[in-house]
XYZ file of C-alpha atoms in Angstrom:
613
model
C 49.387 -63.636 2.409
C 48.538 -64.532 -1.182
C 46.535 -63.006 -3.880
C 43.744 -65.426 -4.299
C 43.535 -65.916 -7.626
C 45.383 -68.510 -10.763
C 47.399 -70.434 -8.325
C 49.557 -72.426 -11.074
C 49.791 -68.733 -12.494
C 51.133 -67.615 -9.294
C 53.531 -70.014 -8.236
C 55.164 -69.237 -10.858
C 55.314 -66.104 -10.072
C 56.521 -66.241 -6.138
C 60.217 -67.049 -6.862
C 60.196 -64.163 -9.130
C 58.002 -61.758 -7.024
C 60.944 -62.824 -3.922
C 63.352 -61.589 -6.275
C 62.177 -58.787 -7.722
C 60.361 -57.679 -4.408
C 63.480 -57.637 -1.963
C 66.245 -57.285 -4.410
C 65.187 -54.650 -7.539
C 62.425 -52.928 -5.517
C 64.476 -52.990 -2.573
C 67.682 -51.144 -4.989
C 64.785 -49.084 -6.342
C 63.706 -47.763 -2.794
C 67.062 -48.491 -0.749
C 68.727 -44.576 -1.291
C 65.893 -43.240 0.648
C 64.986 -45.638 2.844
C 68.311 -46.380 3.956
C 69.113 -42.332 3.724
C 66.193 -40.385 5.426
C 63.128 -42.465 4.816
C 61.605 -39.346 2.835
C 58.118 -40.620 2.024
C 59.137 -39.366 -1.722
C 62.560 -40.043 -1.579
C 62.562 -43.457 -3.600
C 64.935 -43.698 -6.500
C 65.425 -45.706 -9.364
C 69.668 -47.447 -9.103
C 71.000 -48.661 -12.426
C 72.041 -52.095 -10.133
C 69.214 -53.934 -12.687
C 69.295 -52.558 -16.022
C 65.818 -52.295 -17.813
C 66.186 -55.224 -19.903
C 66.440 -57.332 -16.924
C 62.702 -56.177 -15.779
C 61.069 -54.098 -18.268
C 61.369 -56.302 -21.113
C 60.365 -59.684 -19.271
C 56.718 -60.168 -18.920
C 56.839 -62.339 -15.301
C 59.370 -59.833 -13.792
C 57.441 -56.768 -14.725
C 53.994 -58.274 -13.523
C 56.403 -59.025 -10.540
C 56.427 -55.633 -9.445
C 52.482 -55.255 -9.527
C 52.134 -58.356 -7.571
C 54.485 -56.869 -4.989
C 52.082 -54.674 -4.252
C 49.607 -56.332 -4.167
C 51.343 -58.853 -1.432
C 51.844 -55.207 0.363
C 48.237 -53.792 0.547
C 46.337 -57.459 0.944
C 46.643 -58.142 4.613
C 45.552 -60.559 7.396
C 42.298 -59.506 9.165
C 44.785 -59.427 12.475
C 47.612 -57.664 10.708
C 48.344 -55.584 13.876
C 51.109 -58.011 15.511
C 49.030 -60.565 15.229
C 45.591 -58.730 16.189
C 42.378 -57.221 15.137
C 42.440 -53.340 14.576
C 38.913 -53.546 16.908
C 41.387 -54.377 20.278
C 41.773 -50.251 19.857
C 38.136 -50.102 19.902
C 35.422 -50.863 22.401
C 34.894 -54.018 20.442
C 37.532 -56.360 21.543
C 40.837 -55.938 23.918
C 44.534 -57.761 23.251
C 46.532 -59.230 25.883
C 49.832 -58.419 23.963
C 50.675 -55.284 26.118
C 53.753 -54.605 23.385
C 51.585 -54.338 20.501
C 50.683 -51.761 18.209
C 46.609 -52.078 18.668
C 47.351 -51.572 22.561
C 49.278 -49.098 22.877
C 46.572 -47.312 20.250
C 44.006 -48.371 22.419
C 45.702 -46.675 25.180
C 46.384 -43.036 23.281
C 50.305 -44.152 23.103
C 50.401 -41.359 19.902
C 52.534 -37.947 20.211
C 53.811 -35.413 17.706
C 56.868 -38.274 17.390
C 54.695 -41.636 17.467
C 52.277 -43.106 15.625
C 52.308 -47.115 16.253
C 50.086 -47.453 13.463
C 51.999 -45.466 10.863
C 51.867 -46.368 7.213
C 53.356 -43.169 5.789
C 56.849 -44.654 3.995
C 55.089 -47.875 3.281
C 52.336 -46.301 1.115
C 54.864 -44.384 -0.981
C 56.825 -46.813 -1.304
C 53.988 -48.280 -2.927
C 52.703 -45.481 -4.948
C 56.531 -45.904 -6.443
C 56.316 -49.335 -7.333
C 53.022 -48.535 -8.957
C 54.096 -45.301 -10.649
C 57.107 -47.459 -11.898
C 55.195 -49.531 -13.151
C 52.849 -47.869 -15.075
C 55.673 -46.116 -16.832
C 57.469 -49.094 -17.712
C 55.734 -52.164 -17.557
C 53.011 -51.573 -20.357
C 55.275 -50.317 -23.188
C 55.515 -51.919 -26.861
C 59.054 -53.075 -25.213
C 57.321 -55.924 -23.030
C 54.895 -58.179 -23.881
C 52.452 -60.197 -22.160
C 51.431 -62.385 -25.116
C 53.677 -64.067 -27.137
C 50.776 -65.270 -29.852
C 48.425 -62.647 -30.177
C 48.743 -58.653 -30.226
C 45.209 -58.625 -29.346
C 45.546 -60.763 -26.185
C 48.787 -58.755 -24.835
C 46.596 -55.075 -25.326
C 43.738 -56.524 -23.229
C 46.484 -57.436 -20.624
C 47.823 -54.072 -20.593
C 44.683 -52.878 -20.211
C 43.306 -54.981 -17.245
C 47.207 -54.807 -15.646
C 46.810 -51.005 -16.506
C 43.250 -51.105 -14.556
C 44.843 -52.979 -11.550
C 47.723 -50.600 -11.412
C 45.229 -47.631 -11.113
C 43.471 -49.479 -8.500
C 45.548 -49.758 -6.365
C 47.334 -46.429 -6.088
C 43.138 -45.806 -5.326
C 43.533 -48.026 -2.635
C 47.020 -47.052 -1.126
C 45.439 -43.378 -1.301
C 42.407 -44.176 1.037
C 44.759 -46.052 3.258
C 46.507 -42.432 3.615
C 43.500 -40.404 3.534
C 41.671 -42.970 6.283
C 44.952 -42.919 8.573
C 46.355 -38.996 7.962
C 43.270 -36.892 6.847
C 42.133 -35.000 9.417
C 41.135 -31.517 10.533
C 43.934 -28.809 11.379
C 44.520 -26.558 13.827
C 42.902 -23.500 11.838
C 40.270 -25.478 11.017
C 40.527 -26.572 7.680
C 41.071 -30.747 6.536
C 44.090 -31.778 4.987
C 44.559 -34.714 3.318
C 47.958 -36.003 1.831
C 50.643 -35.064 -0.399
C 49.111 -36.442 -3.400
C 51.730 -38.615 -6.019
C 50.478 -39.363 -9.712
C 53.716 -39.938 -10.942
C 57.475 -42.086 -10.112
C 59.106 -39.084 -7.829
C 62.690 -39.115 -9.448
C 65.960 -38.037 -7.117
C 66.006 -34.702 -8.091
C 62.818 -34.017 -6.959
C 62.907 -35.895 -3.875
C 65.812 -33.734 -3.035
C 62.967 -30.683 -2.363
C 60.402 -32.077 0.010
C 59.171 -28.881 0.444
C 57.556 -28.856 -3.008
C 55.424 -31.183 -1.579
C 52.337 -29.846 0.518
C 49.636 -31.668 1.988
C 46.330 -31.661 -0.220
C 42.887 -30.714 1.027
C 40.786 -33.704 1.942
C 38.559 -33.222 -0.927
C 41.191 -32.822 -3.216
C 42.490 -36.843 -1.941
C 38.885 -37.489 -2.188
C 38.910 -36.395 -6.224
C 42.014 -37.689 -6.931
C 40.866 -40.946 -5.220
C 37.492 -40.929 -7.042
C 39.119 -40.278 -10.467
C 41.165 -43.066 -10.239
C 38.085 -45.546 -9.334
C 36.419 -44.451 -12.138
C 39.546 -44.900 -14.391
C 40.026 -48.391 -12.919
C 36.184 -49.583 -13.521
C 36.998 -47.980 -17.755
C 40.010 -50.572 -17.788
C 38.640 -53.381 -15.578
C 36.085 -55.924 -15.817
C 32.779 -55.469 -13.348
C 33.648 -58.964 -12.377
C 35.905 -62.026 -13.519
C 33.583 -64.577 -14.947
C 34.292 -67.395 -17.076
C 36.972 -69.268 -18.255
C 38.940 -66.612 -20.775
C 42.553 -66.713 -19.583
C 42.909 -63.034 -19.250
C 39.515 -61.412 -17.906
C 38.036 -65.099 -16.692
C 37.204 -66.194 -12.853
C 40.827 -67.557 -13.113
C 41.739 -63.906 -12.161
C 39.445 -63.285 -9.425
C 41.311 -62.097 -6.403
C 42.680 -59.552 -8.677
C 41.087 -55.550 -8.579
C 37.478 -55.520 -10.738
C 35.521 -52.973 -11.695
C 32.905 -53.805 -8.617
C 35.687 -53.472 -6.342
C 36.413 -49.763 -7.439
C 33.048 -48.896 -7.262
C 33.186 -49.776 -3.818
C 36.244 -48.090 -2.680
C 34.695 -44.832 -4.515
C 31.545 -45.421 -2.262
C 33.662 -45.747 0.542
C 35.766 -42.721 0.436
C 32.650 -40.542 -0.373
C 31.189 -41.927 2.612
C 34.093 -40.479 4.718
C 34.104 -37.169 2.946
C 30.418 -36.754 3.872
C 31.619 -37.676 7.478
C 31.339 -35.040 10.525
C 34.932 -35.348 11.135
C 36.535 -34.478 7.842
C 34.160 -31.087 7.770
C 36.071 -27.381 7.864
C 35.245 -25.376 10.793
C 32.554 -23.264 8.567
C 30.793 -26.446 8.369
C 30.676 -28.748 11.023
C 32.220 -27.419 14.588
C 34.000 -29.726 16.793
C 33.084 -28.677 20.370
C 34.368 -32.179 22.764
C 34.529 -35.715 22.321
C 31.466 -36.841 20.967
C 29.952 -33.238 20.359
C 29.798 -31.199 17.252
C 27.659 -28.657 15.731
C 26.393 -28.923 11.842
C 27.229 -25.102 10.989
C 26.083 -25.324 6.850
C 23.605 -27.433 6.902
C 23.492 -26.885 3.017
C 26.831 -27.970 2.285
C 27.013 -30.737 5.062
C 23.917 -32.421 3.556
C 25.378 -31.983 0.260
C 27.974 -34.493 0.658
C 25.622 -36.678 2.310
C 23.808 -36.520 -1.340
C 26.637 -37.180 -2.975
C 27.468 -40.413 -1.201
C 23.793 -41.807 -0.803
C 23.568 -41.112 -4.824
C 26.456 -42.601 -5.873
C 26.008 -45.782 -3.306
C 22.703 -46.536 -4.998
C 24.344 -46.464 -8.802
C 26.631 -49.263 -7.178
C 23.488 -50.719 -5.958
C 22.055 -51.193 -9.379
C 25.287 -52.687 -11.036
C 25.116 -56.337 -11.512
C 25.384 -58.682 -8.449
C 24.721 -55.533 -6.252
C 20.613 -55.703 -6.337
C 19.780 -58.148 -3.766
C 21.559 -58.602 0.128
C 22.390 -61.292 1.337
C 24.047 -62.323 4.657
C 27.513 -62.779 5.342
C 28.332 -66.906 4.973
C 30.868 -67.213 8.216
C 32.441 -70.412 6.659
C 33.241 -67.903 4.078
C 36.060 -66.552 6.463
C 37.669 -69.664 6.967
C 36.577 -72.680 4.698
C 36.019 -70.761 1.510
C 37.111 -72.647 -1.221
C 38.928 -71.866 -4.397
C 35.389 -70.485 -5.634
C 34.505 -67.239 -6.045
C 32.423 -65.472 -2.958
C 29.100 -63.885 -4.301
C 30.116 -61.246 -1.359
C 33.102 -60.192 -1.825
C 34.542 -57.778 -3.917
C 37.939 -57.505 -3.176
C 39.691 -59.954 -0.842
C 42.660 -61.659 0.555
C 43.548 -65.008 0.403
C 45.606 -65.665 4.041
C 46.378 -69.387 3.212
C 46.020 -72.579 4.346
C 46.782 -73.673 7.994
C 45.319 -72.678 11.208
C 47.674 -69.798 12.162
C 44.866 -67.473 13.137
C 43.699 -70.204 15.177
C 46.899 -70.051 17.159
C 46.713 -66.883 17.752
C 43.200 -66.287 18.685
C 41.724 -69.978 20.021
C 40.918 -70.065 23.708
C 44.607 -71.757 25.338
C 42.786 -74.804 26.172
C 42.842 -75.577 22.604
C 46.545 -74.709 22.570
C 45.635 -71.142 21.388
C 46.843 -67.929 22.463
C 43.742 -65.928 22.949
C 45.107 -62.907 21.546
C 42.467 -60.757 20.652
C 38.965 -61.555 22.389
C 36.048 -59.547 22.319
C 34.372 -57.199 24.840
C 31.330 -57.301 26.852
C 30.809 -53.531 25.639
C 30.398 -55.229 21.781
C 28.477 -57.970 23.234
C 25.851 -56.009 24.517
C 25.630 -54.303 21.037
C 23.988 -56.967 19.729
C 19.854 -57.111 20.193
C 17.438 -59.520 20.999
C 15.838 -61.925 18.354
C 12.717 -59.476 18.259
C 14.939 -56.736 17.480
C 14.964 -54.495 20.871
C 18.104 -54.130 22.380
C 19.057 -55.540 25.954
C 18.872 -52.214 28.007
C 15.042 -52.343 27.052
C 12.428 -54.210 28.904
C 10.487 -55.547 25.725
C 14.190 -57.333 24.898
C 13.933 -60.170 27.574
C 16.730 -59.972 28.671
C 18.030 -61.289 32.082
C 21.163 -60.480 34.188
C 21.293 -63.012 35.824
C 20.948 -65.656 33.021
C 22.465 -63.181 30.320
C 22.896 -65.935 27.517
C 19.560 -67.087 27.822
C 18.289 -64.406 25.799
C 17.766 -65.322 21.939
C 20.075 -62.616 20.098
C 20.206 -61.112 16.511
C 21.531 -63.880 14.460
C 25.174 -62.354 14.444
C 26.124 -62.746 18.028
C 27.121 -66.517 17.488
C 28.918 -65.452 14.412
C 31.215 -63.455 16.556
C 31.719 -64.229 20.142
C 32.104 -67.731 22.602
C 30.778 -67.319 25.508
C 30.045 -68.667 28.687
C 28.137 -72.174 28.302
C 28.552 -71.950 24.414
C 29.818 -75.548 22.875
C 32.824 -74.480 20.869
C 32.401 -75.500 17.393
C 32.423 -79.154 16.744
C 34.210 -79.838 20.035
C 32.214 -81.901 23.117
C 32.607 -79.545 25.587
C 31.670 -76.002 26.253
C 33.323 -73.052 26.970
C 33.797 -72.200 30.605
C 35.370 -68.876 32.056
C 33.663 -69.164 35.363
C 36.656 -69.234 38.196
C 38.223 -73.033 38.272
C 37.019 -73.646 34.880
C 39.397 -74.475 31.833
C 38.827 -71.621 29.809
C 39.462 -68.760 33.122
C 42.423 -67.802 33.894
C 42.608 -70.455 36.968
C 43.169 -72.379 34.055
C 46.253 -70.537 31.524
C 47.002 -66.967 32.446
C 46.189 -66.527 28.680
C 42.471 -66.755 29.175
C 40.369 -64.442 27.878
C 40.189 -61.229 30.513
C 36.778 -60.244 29.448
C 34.682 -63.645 29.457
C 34.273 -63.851 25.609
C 36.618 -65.543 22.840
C 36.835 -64.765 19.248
C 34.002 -66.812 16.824
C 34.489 -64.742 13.762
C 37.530 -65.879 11.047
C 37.999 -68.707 13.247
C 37.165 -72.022 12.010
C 36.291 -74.304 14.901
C 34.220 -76.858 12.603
C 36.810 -79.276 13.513
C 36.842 -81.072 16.646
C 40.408 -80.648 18.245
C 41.564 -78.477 15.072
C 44.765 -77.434 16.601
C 46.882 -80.427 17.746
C 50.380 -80.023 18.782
C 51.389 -83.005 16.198
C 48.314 -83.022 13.722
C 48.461 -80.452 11.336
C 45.485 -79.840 10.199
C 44.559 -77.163 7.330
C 41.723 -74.150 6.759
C 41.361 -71.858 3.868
C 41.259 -67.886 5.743
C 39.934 -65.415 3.530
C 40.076 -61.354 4.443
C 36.917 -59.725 2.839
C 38.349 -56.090 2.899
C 35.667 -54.462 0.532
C 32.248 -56.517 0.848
C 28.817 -56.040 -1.588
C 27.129 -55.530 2.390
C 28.789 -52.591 2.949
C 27.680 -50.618 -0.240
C 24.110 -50.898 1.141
C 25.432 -50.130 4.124
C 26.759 -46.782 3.169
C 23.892 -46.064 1.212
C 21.560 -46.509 4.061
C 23.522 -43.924 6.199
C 23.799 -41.840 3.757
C 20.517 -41.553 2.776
C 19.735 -41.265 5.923
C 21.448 -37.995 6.802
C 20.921 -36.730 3.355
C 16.795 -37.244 3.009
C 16.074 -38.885 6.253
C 15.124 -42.645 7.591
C 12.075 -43.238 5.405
C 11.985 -40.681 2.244
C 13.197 -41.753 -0.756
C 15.557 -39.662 -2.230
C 15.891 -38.405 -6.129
C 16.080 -41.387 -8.751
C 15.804 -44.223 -5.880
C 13.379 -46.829 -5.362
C 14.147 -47.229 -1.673
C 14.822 -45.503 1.451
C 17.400 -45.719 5.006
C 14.679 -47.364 6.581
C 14.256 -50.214 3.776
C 17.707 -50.934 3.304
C 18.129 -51.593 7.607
C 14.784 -53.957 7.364
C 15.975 -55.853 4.978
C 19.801 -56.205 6.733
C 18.371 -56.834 9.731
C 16.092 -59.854 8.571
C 18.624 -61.110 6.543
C 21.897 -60.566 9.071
C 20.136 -60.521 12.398
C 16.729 -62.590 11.796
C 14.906 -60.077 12.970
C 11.247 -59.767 11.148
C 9.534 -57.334 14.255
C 9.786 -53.343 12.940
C 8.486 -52.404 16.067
C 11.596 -51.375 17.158
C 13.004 -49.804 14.159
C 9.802 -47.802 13.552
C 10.372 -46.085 16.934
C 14.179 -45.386 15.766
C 12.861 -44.000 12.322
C 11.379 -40.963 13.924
C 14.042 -38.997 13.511
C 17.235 -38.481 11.129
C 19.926 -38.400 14.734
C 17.935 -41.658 16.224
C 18.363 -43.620 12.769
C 21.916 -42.619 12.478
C 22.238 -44.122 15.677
C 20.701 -47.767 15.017
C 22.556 -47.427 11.688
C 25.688 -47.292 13.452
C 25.303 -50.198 15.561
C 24.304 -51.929 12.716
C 27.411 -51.137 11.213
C 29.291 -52.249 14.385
C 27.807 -55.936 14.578
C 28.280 -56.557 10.742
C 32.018 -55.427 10.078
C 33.181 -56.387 13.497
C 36.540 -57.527 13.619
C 36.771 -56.591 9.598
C 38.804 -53.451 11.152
C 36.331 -50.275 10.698
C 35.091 -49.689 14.407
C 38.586 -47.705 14.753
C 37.750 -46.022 11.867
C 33.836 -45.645 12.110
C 34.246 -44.337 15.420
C 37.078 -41.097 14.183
C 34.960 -40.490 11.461
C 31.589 -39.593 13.258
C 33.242 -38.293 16.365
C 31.905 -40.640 18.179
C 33.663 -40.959 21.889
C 36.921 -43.130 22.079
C 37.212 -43.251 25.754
C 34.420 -45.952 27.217
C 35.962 -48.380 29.585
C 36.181 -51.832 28.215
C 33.624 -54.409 29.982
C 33.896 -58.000 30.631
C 31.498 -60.736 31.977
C 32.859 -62.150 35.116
C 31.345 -65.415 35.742
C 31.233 -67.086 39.374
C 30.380 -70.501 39.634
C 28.282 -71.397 43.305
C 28.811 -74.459 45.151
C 25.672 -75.958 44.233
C 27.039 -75.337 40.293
C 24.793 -72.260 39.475
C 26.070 -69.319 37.995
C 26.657 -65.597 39.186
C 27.091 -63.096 36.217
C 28.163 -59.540 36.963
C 29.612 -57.250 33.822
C 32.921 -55.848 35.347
C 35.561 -53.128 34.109
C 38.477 -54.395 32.443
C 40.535 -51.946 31.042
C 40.433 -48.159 30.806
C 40.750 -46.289 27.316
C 42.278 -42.921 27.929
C 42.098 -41.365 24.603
C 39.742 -38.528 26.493
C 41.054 -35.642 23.979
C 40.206 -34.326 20.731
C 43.239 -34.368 19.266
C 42.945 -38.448 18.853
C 39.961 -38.459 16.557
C 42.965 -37.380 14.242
C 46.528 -38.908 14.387
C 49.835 -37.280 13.767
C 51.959 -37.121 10.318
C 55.324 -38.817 10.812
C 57.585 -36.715 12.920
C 60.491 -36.695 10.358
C 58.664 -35.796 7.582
C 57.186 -32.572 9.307
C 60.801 -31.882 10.616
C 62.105 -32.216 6.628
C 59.486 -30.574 5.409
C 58.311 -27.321 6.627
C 55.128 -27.436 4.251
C 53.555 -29.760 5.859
C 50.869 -28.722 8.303
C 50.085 -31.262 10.945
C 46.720 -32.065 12.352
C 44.862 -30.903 15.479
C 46.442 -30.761 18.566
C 49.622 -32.859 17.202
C 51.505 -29.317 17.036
C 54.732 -28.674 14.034
């Protein structure tokens, strides 16, 4: 995975970024790692003096970069699948993987298979270290001009604070959660290079109330957009579109909007204020204080909305995904370039075009999407038809993600065909798809035969992992809990119920309200269609698993498929069958469970619900 920005600027950089990454950073982090993998026990050798690093522009930037290479991921990051396989949205068949064993509540007090703890400090030390040593007057970045090298300690300086924003979230999203005396923890927060002597008292460190993360998070957004450009434009060397790829000031804005969104969520409420009763059942206890972060979030959200590039919406370009380009996305604010080649392909085509099917969406997300006239399938006025399910026109976004049965795949002359016999079933490769459906989104089928055993052929993947959609996205549900679907609230010029209209005639192609007037009655029926909305645009992007924790939604619905049966006189029999059973069925898994040896060194830190000491 690559930053997508200056390539010439980066290949020079790779050799260097090798070296420093597994050879300095590694002697930076090894006593630790190596020792007890304390998540603040990283120190600083004297294997690489400072004048080897700290005094040589490329090495220093080096170190940032490394990070960068650490927090920009694949979309399928999760041995080679989609975060959503742990969701209702998609199963894997890779039984050994981390996303299935999530999906199947494979977490204890002494597992976690989707722990980040160590890496994110390890992070927040090669950030810390940085800021401490790679924007003295001992280093500089231009040779020529003392105005030139200031501005790149500046933006550097920006990027820096950026992403210890960004490693933070990843924390707070993975480890915040409620405890068992009913307050919300967050993590031990780090604004500074931990040195040996104080990693030799983990107990000094504590975990941090949520909504101290969240201000600590916040802060540092709002330091980041002071040092950062809103966006790279132009062709100036140091603040130019050259640099794109790189953190902006849009893309801090969004991560602030983000994190207030999940402070405002149900789940990450004390006790006094929202009361967790089951899976999928709380009770608002302070309505005053609840709706009060709702405020918050909706307010902020629509001062993002009024930045520039952030006024109008516009629908996600799928080609985006995979055949971007070296230019700039007007949609995304902060992404990852994955590379040329087809290696997603591999992993997720259908094996009949030598791929290995690996994640592949459910019937359960399937049936999320509505009809063309907005109603969705389980009602009447939808037209839908069990018996010829696909004949139904759907919101604009169901081709964007799924293949299904009868659908030609991409540019290929022949369609895809799960029914028993046919070469896309299992008859066919015991790969095939278990639940009728094959992955359409990030996967570039524009090509006819794009995978061929001896023709390489090449696609450039892109990972949008902060997106302009999602700002009015947050603002809509926000708004909507905080003022309700249609009122507009203090200082705004629209309302929820605007901001889904115009998403849904832009995403879906829907133009008929009918539907969304009768969901508008009420604050809890909104939230509902906003949720789904939320669910067809960022599928596969990796928030279901997320979106569902942080409104306490349930985790346990058995995944679907469409089994398809093929007659002898070549019609079709359609019946939506169980596939796989999710048994996360307790309320301990809306939150998951600090690293086992880091509560066992550390007798300060307070795990969350249900996970006991």
């Amino acid at each position: 995975v690559l930053l997508r920005g200056d390539y010439q600027f980066l290949s020079k950089f790779i050799m260097i970024m090798k070296f420093i990454k597994y050879t300095f950073i590694m002697a930076l982090l090894a006593s630790t790692v190596c020792s007890c993998s304390d998540m603040l026990d990283t120190k600083l050798t004297n294997e690489w003096s400072e004048d080897d690093t700290w005094t040589n522009a490329e090495k220093a930037q080096g170190v940032l970069l490394s990070v960068y290479q650490d927090v920009m991921i694949s979309p399928d990051a999760w041995d080679g699948n989609f975060l959503d396989a742990a969701t209702n949205n998609a199963l894997t068949r890779n039984t050994g993987s981390s996303v299935y064993r999530a999906g199947q509540g494979a977490f204890s007090f002494s597992t976690n298979p989707l722990g980040i703890w160590s890496k994110c400090y390890n992070q927040f030390q090669q950030i810390h270290i940085f800021l401490d040593k790679g924007l003295t007057n001992d280093i500089r970045y231009s040779m020529t001009s003392e105005d030139n090298d200031r501005k790149i300690k500046q933006r550097l300086k920006g990027e820096a604070i950026f992403l210890r924003a960004w490693t933070g979230f990843q924390l707070l999203q993975m480890y915040g959660g409620k405890t068992d005396d009913g307050s919300v923890l967050g993590y031990p927060i780090v604004t500074h290079f931990v040195t040996p002597e104080e990693s030799l008292h983990p107990e000094n460190f504590v975990r941090n109330t949520y909504e101290e993360c969240v201000k600590q998070i916040a802060e540092d957004c709002e330091t980041a957009m002071s040092l950062l450009p809103l966006t790279y434009t132009g062709s100036d060397a140091i603040l130019g579109e050259s640099l794109f790829g790189r953190a902006s000031g849009l893309a801090a804005a969004a991560l602030k909007a983000r994190v207030l969104l999940y402070a405002a969520s149900p789940a990450y409420q004390p006790d006094n204020v929202v009361r967790l009763n089951g899976m999928g059942d709380y009770t608002v206890v302070n309505q005053t204080s609840y709706q009060a972060k709702w405020e918050r979030a909706a307010t902020y959200a629509y001062e993002v909305l009024q930045m520039s590039g952030m006024t109008t919406y516009a629908a996600l370009k799928p080609k985006e995904l995979y055949d971007g380009g070296d230019a700039q996305s007007a949609e995304f604010l902060f992404r990852t370039f994955i590379g040329k080649g087809h290696a997603i392909e591999d992993r997720h085509y259908p094996p009949f075009y030598y791929g290995n099917a690996q994640t592949v969406p459910s019937h359960n997300l399937a049936a999320a999407f509505p009809a063309k006239n907005g109603f969705p399938i389980n009602d009447p006025r939808a037209g839908y038809d069990e018996e010829n399910p696909y004949s139904c026109i759907r919101d604009n976004r169901f081709d964007v993600n799924l293949y299904y049965q009868g659908r030609k795949f991409g540019a290929n002359n022949s369609n895809i065909d799960v029914a028993y016999g046919g070469k896309d079933s299992d008859y066919f490769n015991e790969k095939a798809s278990r639940s009728g459906y094959y992955l359409a989104k990030f996967i570039n089928t524009d090509l006819a035969n794009f995978i061929k055993p001896l023709d390489q052929q090449e696609s450039r993947h892109y990972n949008p992992m902060l997106r302009k959609a999602e700002i009015w996205y947050i603002f809509a549900e926000a708004a909507n809990e905080a003022w309700g679907p249609k009122v507009i609230g203090p200082d705004c010029t629209m309302s929820a119920y605007d901001v889904i209209r115009i998403i849904r005639e832009k995403s879906g192609g829907i133009t008929d309200v009918t539907y969304l007037d009768e969901m508008a009655v009420s604050p809890e029926s909104f939230a509902k269609l906003i949720l789904n909305e939320r669910r067809i645009e960022f599928a596969f992007e990796n928030q279901r698993f997320w979106d569902l924790r942080r409104r306490l939604l349930p985790l346990d619905e058995t995944i679907l498929g469409m089994k398809v049966t093929r007659k002898a006189d070549g019609t079709e029999l359609f019946e939506v069958v169980p596939v796989e059973k999710r048994p996360l069925d307790n309320m301990r898994y809306y939150y998951l469970p600090l690293p086992y040896d880091e509560i066992q060194k550390n007798a300060n830190l307070v795990n969350n619900r249900g996970w006991g000491k």
